[in-house]
PDB file of C-alpha atoms and ligand atoms in Angstrom:
ATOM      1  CA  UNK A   1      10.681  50.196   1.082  1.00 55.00           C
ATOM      2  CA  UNK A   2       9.829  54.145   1.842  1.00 63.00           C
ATOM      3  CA  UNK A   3       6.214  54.294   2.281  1.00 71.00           C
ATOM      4  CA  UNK A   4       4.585  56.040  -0.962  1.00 71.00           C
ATOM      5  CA  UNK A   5       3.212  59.763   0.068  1.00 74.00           C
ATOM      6  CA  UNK A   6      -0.491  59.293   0.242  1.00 85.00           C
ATOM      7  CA  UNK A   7      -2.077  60.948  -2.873  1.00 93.00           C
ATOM      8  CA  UNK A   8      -4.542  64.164  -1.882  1.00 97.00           C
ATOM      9  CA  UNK A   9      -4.564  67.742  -3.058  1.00 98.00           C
ATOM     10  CA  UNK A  10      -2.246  69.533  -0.830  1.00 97.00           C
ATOM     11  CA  UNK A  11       0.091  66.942  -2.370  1.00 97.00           C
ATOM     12  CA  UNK A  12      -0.815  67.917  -5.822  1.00 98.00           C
ATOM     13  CA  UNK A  13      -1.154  71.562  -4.763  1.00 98.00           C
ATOM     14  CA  UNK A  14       2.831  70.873  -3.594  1.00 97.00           C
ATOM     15  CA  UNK A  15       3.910  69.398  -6.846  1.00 98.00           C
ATOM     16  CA  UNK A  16       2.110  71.650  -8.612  1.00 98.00           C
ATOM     17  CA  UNK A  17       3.952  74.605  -7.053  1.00 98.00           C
ATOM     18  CA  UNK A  18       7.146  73.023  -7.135  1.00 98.00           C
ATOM     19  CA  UNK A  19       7.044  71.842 -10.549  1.00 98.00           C
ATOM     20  CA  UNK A  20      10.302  72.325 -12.822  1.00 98.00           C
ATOM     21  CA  UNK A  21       9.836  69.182 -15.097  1.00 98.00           C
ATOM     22  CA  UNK A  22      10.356  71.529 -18.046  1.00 98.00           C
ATOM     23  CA  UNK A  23      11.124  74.795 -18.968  1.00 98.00           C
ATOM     24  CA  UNK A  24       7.855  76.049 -19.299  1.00 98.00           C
ATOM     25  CA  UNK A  25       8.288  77.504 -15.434  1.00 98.00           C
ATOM     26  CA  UNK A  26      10.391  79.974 -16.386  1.00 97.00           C
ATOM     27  CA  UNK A  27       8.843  83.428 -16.584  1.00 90.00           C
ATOM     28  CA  UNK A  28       5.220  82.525 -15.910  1.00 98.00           C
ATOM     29  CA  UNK A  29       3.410  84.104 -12.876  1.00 98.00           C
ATOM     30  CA  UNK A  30       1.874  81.963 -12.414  1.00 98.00           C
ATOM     31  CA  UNK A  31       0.906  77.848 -12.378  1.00 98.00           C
ATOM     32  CA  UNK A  32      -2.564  77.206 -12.868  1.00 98.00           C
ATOM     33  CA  UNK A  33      -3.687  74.200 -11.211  1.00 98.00           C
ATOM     34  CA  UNK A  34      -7.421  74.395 -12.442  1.00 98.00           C
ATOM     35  CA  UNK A  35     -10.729  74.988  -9.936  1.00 98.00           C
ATOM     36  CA  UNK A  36     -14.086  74.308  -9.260  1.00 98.00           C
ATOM     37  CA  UNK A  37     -15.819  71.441  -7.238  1.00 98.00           C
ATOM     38  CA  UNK A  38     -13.693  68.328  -6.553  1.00 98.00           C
ATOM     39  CA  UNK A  39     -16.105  65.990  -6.092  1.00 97.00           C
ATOM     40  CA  UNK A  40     -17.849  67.049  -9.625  1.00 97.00           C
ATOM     41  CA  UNK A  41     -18.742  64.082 -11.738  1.00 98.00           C
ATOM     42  CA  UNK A  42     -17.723  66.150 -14.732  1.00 98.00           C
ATOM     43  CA  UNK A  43     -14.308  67.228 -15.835  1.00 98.00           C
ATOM     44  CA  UNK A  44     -13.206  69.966 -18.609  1.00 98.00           C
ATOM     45  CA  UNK A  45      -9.446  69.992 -19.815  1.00 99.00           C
ATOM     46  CA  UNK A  46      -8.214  72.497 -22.027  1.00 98.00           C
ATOM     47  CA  UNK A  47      -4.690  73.086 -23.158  1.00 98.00           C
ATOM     48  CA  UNK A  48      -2.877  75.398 -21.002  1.00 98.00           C
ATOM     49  CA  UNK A  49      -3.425  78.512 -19.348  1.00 98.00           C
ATOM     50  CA  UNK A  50      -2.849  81.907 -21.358  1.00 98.00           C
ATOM     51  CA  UNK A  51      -2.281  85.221 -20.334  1.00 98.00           C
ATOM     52  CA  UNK A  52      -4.826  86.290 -17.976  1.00 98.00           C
ATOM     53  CA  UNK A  53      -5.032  82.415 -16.756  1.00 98.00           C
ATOM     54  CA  UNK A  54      -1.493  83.039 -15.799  1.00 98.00           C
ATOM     55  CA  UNK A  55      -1.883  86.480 -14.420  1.00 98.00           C
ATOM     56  CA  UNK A  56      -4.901  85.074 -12.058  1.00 98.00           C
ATOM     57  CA  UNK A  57      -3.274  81.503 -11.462  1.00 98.00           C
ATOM     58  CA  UNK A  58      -7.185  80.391 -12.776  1.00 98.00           C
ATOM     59  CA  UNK A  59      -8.431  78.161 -15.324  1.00 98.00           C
ATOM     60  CA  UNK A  60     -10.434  79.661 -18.486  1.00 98.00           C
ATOM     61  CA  UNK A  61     -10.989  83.224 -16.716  1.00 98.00           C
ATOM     62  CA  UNK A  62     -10.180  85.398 -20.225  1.00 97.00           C
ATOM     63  CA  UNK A  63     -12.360  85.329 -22.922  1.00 98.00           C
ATOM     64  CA  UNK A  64     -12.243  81.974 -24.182  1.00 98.00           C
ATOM     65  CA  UNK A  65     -13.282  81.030 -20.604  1.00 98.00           C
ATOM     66  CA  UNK A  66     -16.273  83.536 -20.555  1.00 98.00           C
ATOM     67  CA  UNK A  67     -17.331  81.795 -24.022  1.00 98.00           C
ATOM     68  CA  UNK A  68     -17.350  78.509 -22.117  1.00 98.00           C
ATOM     69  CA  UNK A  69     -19.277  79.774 -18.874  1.00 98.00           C
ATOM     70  CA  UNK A  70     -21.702  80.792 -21.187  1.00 98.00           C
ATOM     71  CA  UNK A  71     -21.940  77.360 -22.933  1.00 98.00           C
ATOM     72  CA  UNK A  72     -21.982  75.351 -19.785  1.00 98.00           C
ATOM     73  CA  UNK A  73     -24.882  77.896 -18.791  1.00 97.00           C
ATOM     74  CA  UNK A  74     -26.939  77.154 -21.759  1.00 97.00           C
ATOM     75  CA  UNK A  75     -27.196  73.539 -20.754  1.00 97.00           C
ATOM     76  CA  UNK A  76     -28.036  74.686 -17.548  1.00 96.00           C
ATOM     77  CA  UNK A  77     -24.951  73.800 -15.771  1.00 97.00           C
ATOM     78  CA  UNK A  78     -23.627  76.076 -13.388  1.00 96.00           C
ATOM     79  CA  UNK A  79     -19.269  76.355 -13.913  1.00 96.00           C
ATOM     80  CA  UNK A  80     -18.430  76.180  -9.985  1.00 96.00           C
ATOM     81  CA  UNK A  81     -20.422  72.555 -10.363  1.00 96.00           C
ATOM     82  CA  UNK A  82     -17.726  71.207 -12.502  1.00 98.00           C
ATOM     83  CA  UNK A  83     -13.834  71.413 -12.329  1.00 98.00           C
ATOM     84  CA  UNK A  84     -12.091  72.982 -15.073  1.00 98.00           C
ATOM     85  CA  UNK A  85      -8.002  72.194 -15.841  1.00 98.00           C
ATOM     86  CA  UNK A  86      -5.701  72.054 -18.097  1.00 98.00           C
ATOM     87  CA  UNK A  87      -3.529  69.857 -19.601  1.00 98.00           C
ATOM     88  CA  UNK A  88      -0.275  71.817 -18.896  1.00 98.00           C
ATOM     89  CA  UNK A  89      -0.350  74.134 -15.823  1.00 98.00           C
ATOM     90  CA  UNK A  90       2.000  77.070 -17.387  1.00 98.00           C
ATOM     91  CA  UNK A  91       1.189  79.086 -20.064  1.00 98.00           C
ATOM     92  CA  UNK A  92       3.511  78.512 -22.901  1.00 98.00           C
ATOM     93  CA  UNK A  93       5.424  81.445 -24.052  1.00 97.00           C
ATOM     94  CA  UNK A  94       2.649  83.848 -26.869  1.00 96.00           C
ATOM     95  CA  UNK A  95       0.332  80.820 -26.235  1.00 96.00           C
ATOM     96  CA  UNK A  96       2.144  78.746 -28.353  1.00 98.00           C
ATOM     97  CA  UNK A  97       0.806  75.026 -28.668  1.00 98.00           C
ATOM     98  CA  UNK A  98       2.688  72.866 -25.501  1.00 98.00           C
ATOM     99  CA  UNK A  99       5.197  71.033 -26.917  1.00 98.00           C
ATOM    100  CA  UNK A 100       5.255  67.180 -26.939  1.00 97.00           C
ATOM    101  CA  UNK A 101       7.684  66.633 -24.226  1.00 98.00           C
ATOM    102  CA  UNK A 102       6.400  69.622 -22.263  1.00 98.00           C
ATOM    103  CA  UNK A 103       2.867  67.734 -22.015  1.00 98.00           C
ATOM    104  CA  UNK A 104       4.713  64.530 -20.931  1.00 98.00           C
ATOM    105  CA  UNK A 105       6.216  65.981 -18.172  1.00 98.00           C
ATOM    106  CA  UNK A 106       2.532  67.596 -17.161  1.00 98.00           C
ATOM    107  CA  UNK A 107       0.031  64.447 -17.732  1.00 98.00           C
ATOM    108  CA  UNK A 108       1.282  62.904 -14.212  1.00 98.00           C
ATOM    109  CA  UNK A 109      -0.237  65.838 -12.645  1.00 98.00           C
ATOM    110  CA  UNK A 110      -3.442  65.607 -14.514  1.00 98.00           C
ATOM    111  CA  UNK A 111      -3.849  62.026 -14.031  1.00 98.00           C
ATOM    112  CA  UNK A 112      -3.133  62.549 -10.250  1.00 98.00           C
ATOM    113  CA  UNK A 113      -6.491  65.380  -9.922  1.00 98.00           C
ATOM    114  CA  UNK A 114      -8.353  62.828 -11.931  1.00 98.00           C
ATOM    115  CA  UNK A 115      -7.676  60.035  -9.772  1.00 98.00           C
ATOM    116  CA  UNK A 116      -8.649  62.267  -6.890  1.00 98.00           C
ATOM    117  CA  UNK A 117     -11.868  64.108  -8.908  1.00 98.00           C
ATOM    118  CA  UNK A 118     -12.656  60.667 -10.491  1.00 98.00           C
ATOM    119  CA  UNK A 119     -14.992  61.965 -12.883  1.00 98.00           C
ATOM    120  CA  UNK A 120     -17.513  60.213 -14.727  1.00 98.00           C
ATOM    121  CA  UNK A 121     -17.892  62.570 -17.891  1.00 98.00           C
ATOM    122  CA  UNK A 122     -14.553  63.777 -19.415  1.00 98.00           C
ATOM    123  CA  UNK A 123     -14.974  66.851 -21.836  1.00 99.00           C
ATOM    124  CA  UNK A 124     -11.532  67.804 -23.809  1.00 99.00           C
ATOM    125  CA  UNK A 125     -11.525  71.359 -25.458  1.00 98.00           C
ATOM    126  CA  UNK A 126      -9.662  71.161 -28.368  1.00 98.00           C
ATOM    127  CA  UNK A 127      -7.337  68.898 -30.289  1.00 98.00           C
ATOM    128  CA  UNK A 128      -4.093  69.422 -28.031  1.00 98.00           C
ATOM    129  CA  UNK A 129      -6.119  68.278 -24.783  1.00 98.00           C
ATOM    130  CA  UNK A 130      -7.868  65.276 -27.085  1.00 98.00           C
ATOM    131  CA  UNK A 131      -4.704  63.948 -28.253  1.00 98.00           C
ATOM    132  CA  UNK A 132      -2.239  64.432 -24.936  1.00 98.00           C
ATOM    133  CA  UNK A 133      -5.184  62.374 -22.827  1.00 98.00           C
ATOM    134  CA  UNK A 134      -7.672  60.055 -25.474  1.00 98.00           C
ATOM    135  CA  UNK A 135      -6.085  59.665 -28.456  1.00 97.00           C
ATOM    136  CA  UNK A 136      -2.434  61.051 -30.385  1.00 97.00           C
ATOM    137  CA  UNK A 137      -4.418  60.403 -34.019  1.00 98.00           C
ATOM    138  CA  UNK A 138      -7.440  62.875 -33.192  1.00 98.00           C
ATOM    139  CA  UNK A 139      -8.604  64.914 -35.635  1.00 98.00           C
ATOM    140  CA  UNK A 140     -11.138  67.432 -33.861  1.00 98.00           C
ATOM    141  CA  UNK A 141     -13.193  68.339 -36.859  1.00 98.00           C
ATOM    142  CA  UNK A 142     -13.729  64.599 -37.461  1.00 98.00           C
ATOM    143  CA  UNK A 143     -13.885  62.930 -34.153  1.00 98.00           C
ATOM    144  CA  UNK A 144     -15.689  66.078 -31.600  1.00 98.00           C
ATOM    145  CA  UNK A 145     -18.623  64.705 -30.715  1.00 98.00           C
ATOM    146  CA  UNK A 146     -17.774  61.116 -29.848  1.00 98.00           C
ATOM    147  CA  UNK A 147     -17.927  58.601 -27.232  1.00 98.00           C
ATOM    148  CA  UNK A 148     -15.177  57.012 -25.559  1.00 98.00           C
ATOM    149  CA  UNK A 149     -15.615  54.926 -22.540  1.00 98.00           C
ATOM    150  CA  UNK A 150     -12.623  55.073 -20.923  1.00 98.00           C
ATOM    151  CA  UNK A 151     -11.973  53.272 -17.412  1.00 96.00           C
ATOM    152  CA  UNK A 152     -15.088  53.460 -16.876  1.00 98.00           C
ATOM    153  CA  UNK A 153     -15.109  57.249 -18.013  1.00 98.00           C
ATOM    154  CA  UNK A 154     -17.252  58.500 -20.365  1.00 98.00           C
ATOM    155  CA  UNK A 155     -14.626  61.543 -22.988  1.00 98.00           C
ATOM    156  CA  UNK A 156     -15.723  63.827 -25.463  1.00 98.00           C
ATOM    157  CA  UNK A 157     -13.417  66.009 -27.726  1.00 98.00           C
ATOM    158  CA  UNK A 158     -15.631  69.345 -28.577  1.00 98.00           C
ATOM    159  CA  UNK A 159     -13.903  72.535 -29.735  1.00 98.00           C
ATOM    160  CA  UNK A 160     -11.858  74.382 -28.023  1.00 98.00           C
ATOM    161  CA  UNK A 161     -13.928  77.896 -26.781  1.00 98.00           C
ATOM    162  CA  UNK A 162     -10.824  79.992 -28.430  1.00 98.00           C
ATOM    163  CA  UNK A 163     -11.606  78.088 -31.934  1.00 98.00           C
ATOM    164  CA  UNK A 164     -15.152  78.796 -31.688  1.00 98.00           C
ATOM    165  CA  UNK A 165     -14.231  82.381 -30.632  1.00 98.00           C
ATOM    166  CA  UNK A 166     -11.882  82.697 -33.911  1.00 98.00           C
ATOM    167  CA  UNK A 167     -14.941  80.486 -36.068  1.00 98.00           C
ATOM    168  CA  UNK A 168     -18.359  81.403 -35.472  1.00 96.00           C
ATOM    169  CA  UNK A 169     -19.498  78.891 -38.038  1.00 98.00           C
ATOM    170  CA  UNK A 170     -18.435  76.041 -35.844  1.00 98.00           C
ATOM    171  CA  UNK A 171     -21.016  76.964 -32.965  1.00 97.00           C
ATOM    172  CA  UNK A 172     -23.786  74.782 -34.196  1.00 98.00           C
ATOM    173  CA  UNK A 173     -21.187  71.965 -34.025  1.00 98.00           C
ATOM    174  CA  UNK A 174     -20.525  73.163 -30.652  1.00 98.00           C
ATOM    175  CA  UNK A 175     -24.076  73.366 -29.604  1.00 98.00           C
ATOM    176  CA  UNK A 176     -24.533  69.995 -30.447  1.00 98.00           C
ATOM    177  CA  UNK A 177     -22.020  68.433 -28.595  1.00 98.00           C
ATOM    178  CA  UNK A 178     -23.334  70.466 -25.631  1.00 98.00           C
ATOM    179  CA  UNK A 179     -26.070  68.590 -26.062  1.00 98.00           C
ATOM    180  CA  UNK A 180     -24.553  65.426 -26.137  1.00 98.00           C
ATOM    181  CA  UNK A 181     -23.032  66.499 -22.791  1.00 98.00           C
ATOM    182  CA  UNK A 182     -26.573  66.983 -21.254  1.00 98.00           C
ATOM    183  CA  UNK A 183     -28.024  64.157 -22.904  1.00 98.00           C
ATOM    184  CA  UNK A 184     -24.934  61.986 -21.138  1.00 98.00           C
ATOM    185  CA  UNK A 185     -25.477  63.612 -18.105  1.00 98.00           C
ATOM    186  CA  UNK A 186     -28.828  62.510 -18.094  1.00 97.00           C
ATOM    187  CA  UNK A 187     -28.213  59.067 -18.998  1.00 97.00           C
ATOM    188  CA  UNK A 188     -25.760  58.542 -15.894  1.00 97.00           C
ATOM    189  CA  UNK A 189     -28.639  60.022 -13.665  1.00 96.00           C
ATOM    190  CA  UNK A 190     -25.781  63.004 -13.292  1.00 97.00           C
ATOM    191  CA  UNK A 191     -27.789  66.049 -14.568  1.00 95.00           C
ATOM    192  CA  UNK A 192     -29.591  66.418 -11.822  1.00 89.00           C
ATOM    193  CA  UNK A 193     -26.264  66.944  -9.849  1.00 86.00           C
ATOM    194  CA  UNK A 194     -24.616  68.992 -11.282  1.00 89.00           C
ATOM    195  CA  UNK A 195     -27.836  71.175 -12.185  1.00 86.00           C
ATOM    196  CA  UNK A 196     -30.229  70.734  -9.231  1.00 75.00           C
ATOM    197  CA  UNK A 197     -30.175  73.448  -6.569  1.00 55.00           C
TER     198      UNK A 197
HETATM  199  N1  URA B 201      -7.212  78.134 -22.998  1.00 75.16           N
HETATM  200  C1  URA B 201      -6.987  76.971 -22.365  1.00 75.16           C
HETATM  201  O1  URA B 201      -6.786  75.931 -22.972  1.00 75.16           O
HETATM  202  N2  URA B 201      -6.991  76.999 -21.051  1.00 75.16           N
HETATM  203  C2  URA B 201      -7.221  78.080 -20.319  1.00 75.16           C
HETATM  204  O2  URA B 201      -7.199  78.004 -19.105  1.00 75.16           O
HETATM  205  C3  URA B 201      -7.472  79.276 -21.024  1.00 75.16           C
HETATM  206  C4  URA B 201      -7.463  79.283 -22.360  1.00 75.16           C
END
């Protein structure tokens, strides 16, 4: 039997790049792997990238992702302390919701940085990256805020920082699973990490 390609991030970085699973490829600019620290004990996953995402080939850089550097900052954590992704790496065409099939063809990717970040806090934005990785039946109103130990992986579904952007009246909500994130943290012994100097 061929031996199995050992599993590290040039790897993914290769896959990533040469992806054509589905037709999502076509007429981005780029993929958008996700960034920040690789050996951070806490993940974020959004949905997918959207325009500027795909013009910079980075993660949450438009102004959804300015709302959540400022959310991770008022909790103290610092964004290049935690890796950000997505859970499909092209932007779907007028930032249309990926499409069922379209995630499929993504999630191997995902799983593959999380089995090389292996995280010990999970935080999905939004009901797309909720259902694709936790849970198909998610309702993000009902469920944000919750627990799940996963694998030994603690996941949260919060709003997703466009939502919030689109309904202000949601940011307490937000703000309090923020603080469920730091009280987590804490509880792991993992604040200091991420926050300490
Ligand atoms: N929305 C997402 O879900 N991901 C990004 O990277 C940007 C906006």
């Amino acid at each position: 039997m061929a031996d199995m390609p050992a599993l590290d991030w040039a790897r993914v970085e290769q896959l990533v790049e040469g992806c054509a699973q589905c037709p999502l490829h076509q007429g981005i600019r780029h993929k958008v792997l996700g960034q920040g620290d690789r050996h951070a004990p806490l993940m974020l996953i959004g949905e997918g990238p959207g325009e500027r995402e795909d013009e910079e080939g980075l993660a949450f850089v438009g102004a959804a992702g300015q709302l959540l550097t400022r959310m991770l900052a008022a909790i103290s954590l610092p964004r290049d302390r935690v890796y950000i992704c997505n859970v499909v790496k092209c932007r779907p065409p007028r930032n249309r919701t990926p499409l069922p099939e379209e995630m499929a063809a993504c999630l191997p990717l995902l799983r593959m940085q999380t089995a090389l970040i292996r995280p010990k806090v999970i935080v999905l934005l939004g009901a797309t990256a909720a259902r694709a990785t936790l849970n198909p039946d998610i309702r993000i109103t009902r469920d944000r805020g919750q627990w799940t130990l996963r694998k030994g992986v603690w996941m949260m579904p919060t709003y997703h920082p466009s939502f919030l952007l689109r309904d202000e009246q949601r940011k307490p909500e937000a703000w309090q699973d923020l603080q469920a994130l730091r009280d987590k943290l804490m509880e792991l012994g993992l604040y200091q990490d991420l926050y300490g100097a």
